[in-house]
mmCIF file of C-alpha atoms in Angstrom:
data_model
loop_
_atom_site.group_PDB
_atom_site.id
_atom_site.type_symbol
_atom_site.label_atom_id
_atom_site.label_comp_id
_atom_site.label_asym_id
_atom_site.label_seq_id
_atom_site.Cartn_x
_atom_site.Cartn_y
_atom_site.Cartn_z
ATOM 1 C CA MET T 3 122.677 131.501 157.372
ATOM 2 C CA GLN T 4 126.079 130.411 158.656
ATOM 3 C CA VAL T 5 125.521 131.897 162.125
ATOM 4 C CA MET T 6 122.640 129.509 162.711
ATOM 5 C CA SER T 7 124.646 126.420 161.800
ATOM 6 C CA ILE T 8 127.583 127.485 163.970
ATOM 7 C CA ALA T 9 125.299 128.162 166.943
ATOM 8 C CA ALA T 10 123.458 124.871 166.371
ATOM 9 C CA ALA T 11 126.792 123.037 166.441
ATOM 10 C CA GLY T 12 127.576 124.864 169.689
ATOM 11 C CA LEU T 13 124.256 123.713 171.147
ATOM 12 C CA PHE T 14 125.015 120.121 170.168
ATOM 13 C CA GLY T 15 128.517 120.324 171.641
ATOM 14 C CA ALA T 16 127.299 121.791 174.919
ATOM 15 C CA GLN T 17 124.594 119.148 175.190
ATOM 16 C CA HIS T 18 127.157 116.406 174.555
ATOM 17 C CA ARG T 19 129.523 117.818 177.208
ATOM 18 C CA PHE T 20 126.689 118.014 179.751
ATOM 19 C CA GLU T 21 125.508 114.461 179.087
ATOM 20 C CA ALA T 22 129.042 113.051 179.208
ATOM 21 C CA SER T 23 129.655 114.757 182.539
ATOM 22 C CA ALA T 24 126.375 113.441 183.926
ATOM 23 C CA ARG T 25 127.295 109.885 182.849
ATOM 24 C CA ARG T 26 130.717 110.162 184.503
ATOM 25 C CA THR T 27 129.116 111.420 187.716
ATOM 26 C CA ALA T 28 126.554 108.620 187.686
ATOM 27 C CA SER T 29 129.240 105.968 187.286
ATOM 28 C CA ALA T 30 131.535 107.348 190.005
ATOM 29 C CA PRO T 31 129.565 109.930 191.991
ATOM 30 C CA LEU T 32 132.255 111.050 194.441
ATOM 31 C CA ASP T 33 135.473 110.704 192.436
ATOM 32 C CA ARG T 34 135.453 114.102 190.735
ATOM 33 C CA LEU T 35 132.249 115.710 191.918
ATOM 34 C CA ALA T 36 133.554 119.299 191.977
ATOM 35 C CA GLU T 37 135.158 119.087 188.517
ATOM 36 C CA GLU T 38 132.079 117.504 186.966
ATOM 37 C CA THR T 39 129.818 120.105 188.556
ATOM 38 C CA VAL T 40 131.946 122.868 187.033
ATOM 39 C CA GLU T 41 131.860 121.067 183.657
ATOM 40 C CA ARG T 42 128.054 120.919 183.734
ATOM 41 C CA ILE T 43 127.781 124.599 184.684
ATOM 42 C CA GLN T 44 130.112 125.521 181.800
ATOM 43 C CA ALA T 45 128.109 123.353 179.392
ATOM 44 C CA LYS T 46 124.869 124.963 180.561
ATOM 45 C CA THR T 47 126.341 128.436 180.053
ATOM 46 C CA ALA T 48 127.609 127.516 176.580
ATOM 47 C CA PHE T 49 124.191 126.119 175.667
ATOM 48 C CA SER T 50 122.457 129.298 176.838
ATOM 49 C CA ALA T 51 124.916 131.513 174.951
ATOM 50 C CA ASN T 52 124.411 129.588 171.703
ATOM 51 C CA ALA T 53 120.638 129.691 172.140
ATOM 52 C CA ALA T 54 120.880 133.467 172.579
ATOM 53 C CA VAL T 55 122.900 133.720 169.360
ATOM 54 C CA ILE T 56 120.207 131.799 167.466
ATOM 55 C CA LYS T 57 117.465 133.970 168.937
ATOM 56 C CA THR T 58 119.314 137.191 168.075
ATOM 57 C CA ALA T 59 120.085 136.030 164.532
ATOM 58 C CA ASP T 60 116.420 135.149 164.044
ATOM 59 C CA GLU T 61 115.320 138.561 165.327
ATOM 60 C CA MET T 62 117.836 140.329 163.090
ATOM 61 C CA SER T 63 116.631 138.377 160.053
ATOM 62 C CA GLY T 64 113.051 139.287 160.877
ATOM 63 C CA THR T 65 113.934 142.947 161.253
ATOM 64 C CA LEU T 66 115.800 142.946 157.954
ATOM 65 C CA LEU T 67 112.850 141.333 156.178
ATOM 66 C CA ASP T 68 110.505 143.927 157.725
ATOM 67 C CA MET T 69 112.749 146.728 156.485
ATOM 68 C CA LEU T 70 112.838 145.298 152.966
ATOM 69 C CA ALA T 71 109.057 144.797 152.810
#
């Protein structure tokens, strides 16, 4: 299912953004603290949205299989 692969790529991208921001903050904690905090919040939101897409697609597939059975 293409939706799953797109959402999985979104999860990977959000995780990468979060980790990169955390590394930048660890190396220079006070240089861009506000911007990096916003970046991590956006990455967390993107991760949650993609996880919700995967969950919904899984539920829809299950419902469709139940209807066909």
